[in-house]
Amino acid sequence: MGLPIELTYLAASILFILGLKGLSHPETARRGMIFAEIGMFLAIVGTLLHHEIISYEWIIAGLIIGSLIGGGISIWVPMTAMPQRTALSHAFGALAASLVGISEYYRHGVGELGTFKMTALSLEVLLGGITVTGSLMAFIKLQDWIRGTPITYRGQNISNMSLLVLTVVIFLYLIFDPTAHTLFYTMAGLAFLFGVLLVLPIGAADMPVVMSLMNSYAGLAAAATGFAISNNVLIIAGTLDGFSGFILSILMCRAMNRSITNVLFGAFGAETAALADGTIGVMREVSAEDVAVQLAYAGQVIFVPGYGMATAQAQHAVRELANILVARGVTVKYAIHPVAGRMPGHMNVLLAEANVPYSSLYDLEQINSEFPATDVAVVIGANDVVNPDARDNPKSPIAGMPILDVDKARSVVVLKRGKGKGFAGIENPLFFKPNCGMLYGDAKSSLIKLAGAVQNA
Ligand code: NAP
């Protein structure tokens, strides 16, 4: 490989690292994205300069097909379906890695594949295969094409583990005997099957953790591809992708007080839905007019968005209500729980889309001490992330999950459509507390009503 190509790859790798660093904060995220895009462009240019390329026609055909699929997805899939979009991207990325692995194996004469190259190739196909079908299953569940709740059956964990062990044994065998063609293709088939079986028992709301794990596998598959075809930029980019996905999965699990094994093998939604139920008092319904008076004369109001804000697409309506309150001299802050919504950064992305300034967004650790001095906490379609049972009841299925202490505010107003439960499927004692009022209705229309009523207050 020539020096110009290596230098292009080096520049691309540096830009990927800068991109990743930029993505770690909302204010630098756009710049980070631009760095990463330039990096990807350089990596492609470097690859196209490669003397091994025999036909540019196929590359152009692939470029056109890929652009059409990518463009189509970005046009037709709405922001609320971002998890589905991410699942599809992972499936395509991993499919590319698997196909490269399979074609490299097919292309090489049996004697040419040494231990190192065979290990890289097999790993690429193994991780790639699991990611392709696992991500597609995640997409199908999130899209509600099949039941989103965990699909379980007797002996599921044992049969899945046996299948995984068999696949890994074949993988190890192939390292020592790359000539076993049938076994190679069997391993590829088993990896595709395992992806489906791995995701079947996982509830739709756990899918973001699974997807960031899939992201991690896809990255590691790409890194293995880099080793298999001796491409440095693929090794670096794949490793960055693989480990950042893994760290993200761990952070999400920690914020939910769950372990990764519990997410993968616990069939969470199925278990807990049956665990906690039963009324614990009376919920007090309030009217938009009453809430508007409280808001209009408050010193500080904290908005607490959750999954319901995303489904109602209420982010612009929140911003408009906030503008009206700020114009009246009310201090407005937004409390962002790390796992509010259905994917990391879900609330940040939606509020940024509505031009809510980053300086008004506060993390759980920053804002919790402020609730006792807050006049009104407005919970917008959030449930689990404000459930005081996680803090106060050690027997709760979500015990230990850090929550936003909205119940400590002088007054709490919860905007939700009815008595629906959150992702954990459990009752929320917050709704029965004397300082809590329920404003029923779709979050967006409730916020629009509130904005009108505050103006008249
Ligand atoms: P949540 O607990 O899922 O509760 C959402 C609430 O929104 C529901 O109680 C629902 O009640 C209400 N709602 C739904 N549509 C609405 C609409 N159009 N208007 C008004 N309200 C609406 O949400 P959360 O508090 O954000 O908690 C997130 C949960 O997801 C956590 O348990 C977390 O562990 C889990 N999770 C998050 C991530 C992540 O990365 N963010 C990943 C995996 C899992 P009604 O039906 O009565 O309206």
Coordinates of C-alpha atoms and ligand atoms in Angstrom, one line a residue:
M1 CA 0.0 0.0 0.0
G2 CA 1.5 3.4 -1.0
L3 CA 2.4 6.3 1.3
P4 CA -0.4 8.6 0.0
I5 CA -3.0 5.9 0.9
E6 CA -1.5 5.4 4.3
L7 CA -1.5 9.1 5.0
T8 CA -5.1 9.5 3.9
Y9 CA -6.0 6.6 6.3
L10 CA -4.1 8.3 9.1
A11 CA -5.9 11.6 8.5
A12 CA -9.2 9.7 8.4
S13 CA -8.5 7.9 11.7
I14 CA -7.6 11.2 13.4
L15 CA -10.8 12.7 12.2
F16 CA -12.8 9.7 13.5
I17 CA -11.3 10.2 16.9
L18 CA -12.0 13.9 16.9
G19 CA -15.5 13.2 15.7
L20 CA -16.2 10.8 18.5
K21 CA -14.8 13.3 21.0
G22 CA -17.1 16.0 19.6
L23 CA -20.1 13.7 19.8
S24 CA -19.6 13.5 23.6
H25 CA -21.3 16.9 24.1
P26 CA -24.4 18.4 22.5
E27 CA -22.6 21.7 21.8
T28 CA -19.8 20.1 19.9
A29 CA -21.8 17.2 18.4
R30 CA -22.5 18.9 15.0
R31 CA -18.8 19.7 14.6
G32 CA -17.9 16.1 15.6
M33 CA -20.3 14.8 13.0
I34 CA -18.6 16.9 10.3
F35 CA -15.2 15.7 11.3
A36 CA -16.4 12.1 11.1
E37 CA -18.0 12.7 7.7
I38 CA -14.8 14.2 6.3
G39 CA -12.9 11.3 7.8
M40 CA -15.2 8.8 6.1
F41 CA -14.8 10.7 2.8
L42 CA -11.0 10.4 3.1
A43 CA -11.2 6.7 4.0
I44 CA -13.3 6.1 0.9
V45 CA -10.9 8.2 -1.3
G46 CA -7.9 6.3 0.1
T47 CA -9.6 2.9 -0.6
L48 CA -10.5 3.9 -4.2
L49 CA -6.8 4.8 -4.8
H50 CA -5.9 1.2 -4.0
H51 CA -4.2 -0.6 -6.9
E52 CA -6.0 -3.8 -6.1
I53 CA -9.3 -2.4 -7.5
I54 CA -10.0 -4.0 -10.8
S55 CA -13.4 -2.6 -11.6
Y56 CA -14.8 0.8 -10.8
E57 CA -18.1 -0.1 -12.4
W58 CA -19.2 -2.4 -9.5
I59 CA -18.2 0.3 -7.0
I60 CA -20.3 2.9 -8.8
A61 CA -23.2 0.5 -8.9
G62 CA -22.9 -0.1 -5.2
L63 CA -22.6 3.6 -4.5
I64 CA -25.8 4.3 -6.4
I65 CA -27.8 1.5 -4.7
G66 CA -26.4 2.4 -1.2
S67 CA -27.2 6.1 -1.7
L68 CA -30.7 5.3 -2.8
I69 CA -31.4 3.0 0.2
G70 CA -29.8 5.5 2.6
G71 CA -31.6 8.5 1.1
G72 CA -34.9 6.6 1.1
I73 CA -34.5 5.6 4.7
S74 CA -33.7 9.2 5.8
I75 CA -36.7 10.6 3.9
W76 CA -39.3 8.1 4.9
V77 CA -38.4 7.1 8.5
P78 CA -39.6 9.8 10.9
M79 CA -37.6 11.0 13.9
T80 CA -39.7 9.1 16.3
A81 CA -38.7 5.9 14.5
M82 CA -35.0 6.7 15.0
P83 CA -34.3 3.4 16.8
Q84 CA -35.7 1.5 13.8
R85 CA -33.5 3.5 11.5
T86 CA -30.4 2.8 13.6
A87 CA -31.3 -0.9 13.6
L88 CA -31.5 -1.0 9.8
S89 CA -28.1 0.8 9.5
H90 CA -26.5 -1.7 11.7
A91 CA -28.0 -4.6 9.7
F92 CA -26.6 -3.2 6.5
G93 CA -23.2 -2.4 7.9
A94 CA -22.9 -5.9 9.4
L95 CA -24.2 -7.5 6.1
A96 CA -21.4 -5.7 4.3
A97 CA -18.8 -7.2 6.8
S98 CA -20.3 -10.7 6.5
L99 CA -20.3 -10.6 2.7
V100 CA -16.7 -9.4 2.6
G101 CA -15.8 -12.2 5.0
I102 CA -17.6 -14.9 3.0
S103 CA -16.3 -13.7 -0.4
E104 CA -12.7 -13.5 1.0
Y105 CA -13.0 -17.1 2.2
Y106 CA -14.5 -18.1 -1.2
R107 CA -11.8 -16.2 -3.1
H108 CA -8.8 -17.6 -1.4
G109 CA -7.3 -21.0 -2.2
V110 CA -7.4 -23.3 0.8
G111 CA -3.7 -23.2 1.4
E112 CA -3.5 -19.4 1.4
L113 CA -5.4 -18.9 4.6
G114 CA -3.1 -18.8 7.6
T115 CA -4.2 -19.0 11.2
F116 CA -4.3 -15.2 11.7
K117 CA -6.3 -14.5 8.6
M118 CA -8.7 -17.4 9.2
T119 CA -9.4 -16.1 12.8
A120 CA -10.1 -12.6 11.5
L121 CA -12.4 -13.9 8.7
S122 CA -14.3 -16.3 10.9
L123 CA -14.8 -13.6 13.6
E124 CA -16.0 -11.2 11.0
V125 CA -18.6 -13.6 9.7
L126 CA -19.6 -14.7 13.1
L127 CA -20.2 -11.2 14.6
G128 CA -21.5 -9.9 11.3
G129 CA -24.1 -12.7 10.9
I130 CA -25.4 -12.3 14.5
T131 CA -25.7 -8.5 14.0
V132 CA -27.5 -8.7 10.6
T133 CA -30.4 -10.9 11.8
G134 CA -30.3 -9.5 15.4
S135 CA -30.7 -5.9 14.1
L136 CA -33.4 -7.0 11.7
M137 CA -35.3 -8.7 14.5
A138 CA -35.0 -5.5 16.6
F139 CA -36.3 -3.5 13.6
I140 CA -39.3 -5.9 13.2
K141 CA -40.2 -5.7 16.9
L142 CA -39.8 -2.0 17.2
Q143 CA -41.9 -1.5 14.1
D144 CA -44.6 -3.8 15.7
W145 CA -44.5 -6.2 12.8
I146 CA -44.4 -8.9 15.5
R147 CA -45.2 -8.7 19.2
G148 CA -42.8 -6.3 20.9
T149 CA -42.9 -8.0 24.3
P150 CA -40.4 -10.8 25.0
I151 CA -41.2 -14.0 23.1
T152 CA -40.2 -16.8 25.4
Y153 CA -40.4 -20.6 25.5
R154 CA -39.3 -23.4 27.8
G155 CA -35.6 -24.2 27.7
Q156 CA -34.9 -21.0 25.6
N157 CA -31.7 -19.9 27.4
I158 CA -30.3 -23.4 27.4
S159 CA -31.0 -24.0 23.7
N160 CA -29.6 -20.6 22.8
M161 CA -26.5 -21.2 24.9
S162 CA -26.0 -24.6 23.3
L163 CA -26.3 -23.1 19.8
L164 CA -23.7 -20.4 20.8
V165 CA -21.3 -23.0 22.2
L166 CA -21.6 -25.1 19.0
T167 CA -21.0 -22.1 16.8
V168 CA -17.9 -21.1 18.9
V169 CA -16.6 -24.7 18.7
I170 CA -16.9 -24.6 14.9
F171 CA -15.1 -21.2 14.9
L172 CA -12.2 -22.6 16.9
Y173 CA -12.0 -25.7 14.7
L174 CA -11.8 -23.6 11.6
I175 CA -8.8 -21.7 12.9
F176 CA -6.8 -24.9 12.9
D177 CA -8.4 -26.4 9.8
P178 CA -9.5 -23.6 7.3
T179 CA -10.2 -26.3 4.6
A180 CA -13.4 -27.4 6.3
H181 CA -15.6 -25.5 3.8
T182 CA -18.9 -27.0 4.9
L183 CA -18.2 -26.1 8.5
F184 CA -17.4 -22.5 7.5
Y185 CA -20.8 -22.1 5.8
T186 CA -22.5 -23.9 8.7
M187 CA -21.0 -21.4 11.1
A188 CA -22.2 -18.5 9.0
G189 CA -25.7 -20.0 8.9
L190 CA -25.7 -20.6 12.7
A191 CA -24.6 -17.0 13.3
F192 CA -27.5 -15.7 11.3
L193 CA -29.9 -18.0 13.2
F194 CA -28.4 -17.0 16.6
G195 CA -29.1 -13.3 15.9
V196 CA -32.8 -14.1 15.5
L197 CA -33.0 -16.3 18.7
L198 CA -30.9 -13.8 20.7
V199 CA -33.4 -10.9 20.2
L200 CA -36.7 -12.9 20.4
P201 CA -36.8 -12.9 24.2
I202 CA -36.0 -9.2 24.5
G203 CA -38.7 -6.7 25.2
A204 CA -39.1 -3.9 22.7
A205 CA -38.2 -1.3 25.3
D206 CA -34.9 -3.0 26.0
M207 CA -34.1 -2.9 22.3
P208 CA -31.9 0.3 22.6
V209 CA -29.5 -1.6 24.8
V210 CA -29.5 -4.5 22.4
M211 CA -29.0 -2.2 19.5
S212 CA -26.0 -0.5 21.1
L213 CA -24.6 -4.0 21.7
M214 CA -25.3 -4.8 18.0
N215 CA -23.5 -1.5 17.2
S216 CA -20.6 -2.9 19.1
Y217 CA -20.6 -6.2 17.3
A218 CA -20.9 -4.5 13.9
G219 CA -17.8 -2.4 14.8
L220 CA -15.8 -5.4 15.9
A221 CA -16.8 -7.2 12.8
A222 CA -15.5 -4.3 10.8
A223 CA -12.3 -4.3 12.7
A224 CA -11.9 -8.0 12.0
T225 CA -12.6 -7.2 8.3
G226 CA -9.7 -4.7 8.6
F227 CA -7.4 -7.5 9.8
A228 CA -8.6 -9.9 7.2
I229 CA -8.0 -7.6 4.2
S230 CA -5.1 -5.7 5.9
N231 CA -6.8 -2.3 6.0
N232 CA -5.7 0.0 8.8
V233 CA -8.5 2.5 8.7
L234 CA -11.1 -0.3 9.0
I235 CA -9.2 -1.7 12.0
I236 CA -9.2 1.7 13.8
A237 CA -12.7 2.8 12.9
G238 CA -14.1 -0.7 13.7
T239 CA -12.4 -0.7 17.1
L240 CA -13.6 2.8 17.9
D241 CA -17.2 1.8 16.9
G242 CA -17.0 -1.5 18.7
F243 CA -15.8 -0.2 22.0
S244 CA -17.9 3.0 22.1
G245 CA -21.0 0.8 21.4
F246 CA -20.0 -1.4 24.3
I247 CA -19.4 1.4 26.7
L248 CA -22.8 2.9 25.7
S249 CA -24.5 -0.4 26.5
I250 CA -22.9 -0.5 29.9
L251 CA -23.9 3.1 30.6
M252 CA -27.5 2.5 29.6
C253 CA -27.7 -0.6 31.8
R254 CA -26.2 1.3 34.7
A255 CA -28.7 4.1 34.3
M256 CA -31.5 1.5 34.4
N257 CA -29.8 -0.4 37.3
R258 CA -29.7 -3.6 35.2
S259 CA -26.9 -5.9 34.1
I260 CA -26.3 -6.7 30.5
T261 CA -26.9 -10.4 31.2
N262 CA -30.3 -9.4 32.7
V263 CA -31.2 -7.5 29.6
L264 CA -30.1 -10.4 27.3
F265 CA -31.5 -13.3 29.2
G266 CA -34.0 -11.7 31.7
A267 CA -37.1 -11.2 29.4
F268 CA -37.8 -8.1 31.5
G269 CA -41.1 -6.8 30.2
A270 CA -42.7 -10.3 30.6
E271 CA -41.7 -10.7 34.2
T272 CA -42.4 -7.3 35.7
A273 CA -45.7 -6.6 34.0
A274 CA -47.2 -9.2 36.3
L275 CA -45.3 -8.1 39.3
A276 CA -46.6 -4.8 40.5
D277 CA -50.2 -3.7 40.2
G278 CA -53.1 -2.5 42.4
T279 CA -54.3 0.9 43.2
I280 CA -52.6 2.8 46.0
G281 CA -55.0 5.7 46.6
V282 CA -56.7 8.2 44.4
M283 CA -55.3 10.2 41.5
R284 CA -56.3 13.8 41.5
E285 CA -57.3 15.2 38.1
V286 CA -56.5 18.8 37.4
S287 CA -57.7 21.2 34.6
A288 CA -55.4 23.1 32.2
E289 CA -56.8 26.4 33.7
D290 CA -55.8 25.5 37.2
V291 CA -52.3 24.4 36.2
A292 CA -51.9 27.6 34.0
V293 CA -52.4 29.7 37.1
Q294 CA -49.8 27.8 39.0
L295 CA -47.3 28.1 36.2
A296 CA -48.0 31.8 35.5
Y297 CA -47.3 32.8 39.1
A298 CA -44.4 30.4 39.7
G299 CA -40.8 31.4 40.4
Q300 CA -39.2 28.3 39.0
V301 CA -40.7 25.6 36.8
I302 CA -38.9 22.4 35.8
F303 CA -40.0 20.4 32.7
V304 CA -39.4 16.7 32.9
P305 CA -39.8 15.1 29.5
G306 CA -40.1 11.4 28.9
Y307 CA -41.1 8.9 26.3
G308 CA -44.6 10.3 26.0
M309 CA -43.2 13.7 24.8
A310 CA -41.5 11.8 22.0
T311 CA -44.6 9.9 20.9
A312 CA -46.7 13.0 21.1
Q313 CA -44.0 15.0 19.2
A314 CA -44.6 17.7 21.9
Q315 CA -41.1 19.2 21.9
H316 CA -42.1 22.4 20.0
A317 CA -45.2 22.8 22.2
V318 CA -43.0 22.6 25.3
R319 CA -40.6 25.2 23.9
E320 CA -43.5 27.6 23.1
L321 CA -44.9 27.2 26.7
A322 CA -41.5 27.8 28.1
N323 CA -41.1 31.0 26.0
I324 CA -44.3 32.4 27.4
L325 CA -43.3 31.6 30.9
V326 CA -39.8 33.1 30.5
A327 CA -41.4 36.2 29.1
R328 CA -43.4 36.4 32.3
G329 CA -40.2 36.2 34.4
V330 CA -40.5 32.5 35.4
T331 CA -37.2 30.6 35.5
V332 CA -37.6 27.5 33.3
K333 CA -35.3 24.5 33.4
Y334 CA -35.4 21.0 31.8
A335 CA -34.5 17.9 33.7
I336 CA -33.0 15.2 31.5
H337 CA -32.8 11.6 32.8
P338 CA -30.2 9.5 31.1
V339 CA -32.7 6.8 30.0
A340 CA -35.8 9.0 29.5
G341 CA -37.4 7.9 26.2
R342 CA -36.2 4.9 24.3
M343 CA -32.6 5.6 23.4
P344 CA -29.7 7.5 24.8
G345 CA -29.9 11.2 24.2
H346 CA -33.6 10.9 23.0
M347 CA -34.8 13.9 24.9
N348 CA -31.7 16.0 24.0
V349 CA -32.2 15.3 20.3
L350 CA -35.9 16.2 20.4
L351 CA -35.4 19.4 22.5
A352 CA -32.5 20.5 20.3
E353 CA -34.8 20.1 17.3
A354 CA -37.1 22.5 19.0
N355 CA -34.2 24.9 19.6
V356 CA -34.3 24.6 23.4
P357 CA -30.9 26.1 24.5
Y358 CA -28.5 23.5 25.8
S359 CA -27.8 25.8 28.8
S360 CA -31.4 25.1 30.0
L361 CA -30.9 21.3 30.0
Y362 CA -29.8 19.8 33.3
D363 CA -28.6 16.2 34.1
L364 CA -30.1 14.2 37.0
E365 CA -27.1 15.0 39.3
Q366 CA -27.3 18.7 38.6
I367 CA -31.1 19.2 39.0
N368 CA -32.2 16.8 41.8
S369 CA -31.1 19.2 44.5
E370 CA -33.3 21.9 42.9
F371 CA -36.7 20.2 43.1
P372 CA -37.4 21.2 46.8
A373 CA -37.1 24.9 45.7
T374 CA -39.2 24.5 42.6
D375 CA -42.8 25.7 42.5
V376 CA -44.0 23.3 39.7
A377 CA -42.4 20.2 38.2
V378 CA -44.2 19.5 34.9
V379 CA -43.8 15.8 33.9
I380 CA -44.4 15.4 30.2
G381 CA -45.1 11.8 29.3
A382 CA -42.4 10.5 31.7
N383 CA -43.2 7.7 34.2
D384 CA -40.5 5.3 35.2
V385 CA -37.8 8.0 35.4
V386 CA -39.9 9.8 38.1
N387 CA -41.1 6.8 40.0
P388 CA -40.2 7.3 43.7
D389 CA -40.5 3.6 44.3
A390 CA -37.2 3.1 42.7
R391 CA -35.7 5.2 45.5
D392 CA -38.0 4.3 48.4
N393 CA -39.1 0.7 47.9
P394 CA -36.3 -1.9 47.9
K395 CA -38.8 -4.5 46.6
S396 CA -39.7 -2.6 43.5
P397 CA -38.6 -4.2 40.2
I398 CA -36.8 -0.9 39.4
A399 CA -35.3 -0.4 42.9
G400 CA -32.0 1.3 42.8
M401 CA -32.6 3.0 39.4
P402 CA -31.6 6.7 39.9
I403 CA -34.7 8.9 39.4
L404 CA -35.6 12.5 39.1
D405 CA -36.9 13.6 42.5
V406 CA -40.0 15.5 41.1
D407 CA -42.1 14.4 44.1
K408 CA -40.0 16.8 46.2
A409 CA -41.2 19.9 44.2
R410 CA -43.9 22.0 45.9
S411 CA -46.3 20.9 43.2
V412 CA -46.1 18.3 40.4
V413 CA -48.3 18.1 37.3
V414 CA -48.2 15.0 35.2
L415 CA -49.2 15.2 31.5
K416 CA -50.3 11.7 30.2
R417 CA -53.2 10.3 28.3
G418 CA -54.7 8.0 31.0
K419 CA -53.6 5.4 33.4
G420 CA -51.1 3.7 31.1
K421 CA -47.9 2.3 32.7
G422 CA -44.3 3.0 31.6
F423 CA -41.8 0.7 30.1
A424 CA -41.3 -1.2 33.4
G425 CA -45.1 -1.9 33.5
I426 CA -45.4 -1.0 37.2
E427 CA -47.6 1.4 39.1
N428 CA -46.1 4.8 40.0
P429 CA -46.9 6.1 43.6
L430 CA -46.0 9.6 42.5
F431 CA -49.4 9.9 40.8
F432 CA -51.2 9.3 44.1
K433 CA -49.2 11.9 46.2
P434 CA -51.1 14.9 47.5
N435 CA -48.9 17.4 45.8
C436 CA -49.4 15.7 42.4
G437 CA -52.1 16.6 39.8
M438 CA -52.9 14.6 36.7
L439 CA -53.6 16.6 33.5
Y440 CA -55.0 13.9 31.1
G441 CA -54.7 14.1 27.4
D442 CA -52.1 13.8 24.6
A443 CA -49.0 15.8 25.8
K444 CA -48.9 18.0 22.8
S445 CA -52.5 19.2 23.0
S446 CA -52.3 19.6 26.8
L447 CA -49.2 21.8 26.3
I448 CA -50.9 23.9 23.7
K449 CA -53.9 24.3 26.0
L450 CA -51.6 25.3 28.8
A451 CA -49.8 27.9 26.7
G452 CA -53.2 29.5 25.8
A453 CA -54.4 29.4 29.4
V454 CA -51.1 30.9 30.7
Q455 CA -51.4 33.8 28.3
N456 CA -55.0 34.5 29.6
A457 CA -53.9 34.1 33.3
Ligands
NAP1 P1 -42.1 5.5 30.3 O1 -41.8 5.0 31.7 O2 -42.0 4.5 29.2 O3 -43.5 6.2 30.4 C1 -44.0 6.9 29.3 C2 -45.4 7.5 29.7 O4 -45.8 8.3 28.7 C3 -46.4 6.4 29.8 O5 -46.8 6.2 31.2 C4 -47.6 6.9 29.0 O6 -48.8 6.9 29.8 C5 -47.2 8.3 28.6 N1 -47.5 8.6 27.2 C6 -47.4 7.9 26.1 N2 -47.8 8.5 25.0 C7 -48.2 9.7 25.4 C8 -48.7 10.9 24.8 N3 -48.9 10.9 23.4 N4 -49.0 12.0 25.5 C9 -48.8 11.9 26.8 N5 -48.3 10.9 27.5 C10 -48.0 9.8 26.8 O7 -41.1 6.7 29.9 P2 -39.8 7.3 30.7 O8 -40.2 7.9 32.0 O9 -39.2 8.2 29.7 O10 -38.9 6.1 31.0 C11 -38.2 5.5 30.0 C12 -38.2 4.0 30.2 O11 -37.6 3.3 29.1 C13 -37.3 3.6 31.5 O12 -37.9 2.6 32.2 C14 -36.0 3.2 30.9 O13 -35.3 2.3 31.7 C15 -36.5 2.5 29.6 N6 -35.4 2.5 28.6 C16 -34.8 3.6 28.1 C17 -33.8 3.5 27.3 C18 -33.1 4.8 26.8 O14 -32.0 4.6 26.3 N7 -33.6 6.0 26.9 C19 -33.3 2.3 26.8 C20 -34.0 1.2 27.2 C21 -35.0 1.3 28.1 P3 -50.3 6.9 29.1 O15 -50.3 5.7 28.3 O16 -51.2 7.0 30.2 O17 -50.3 8.2 28.2

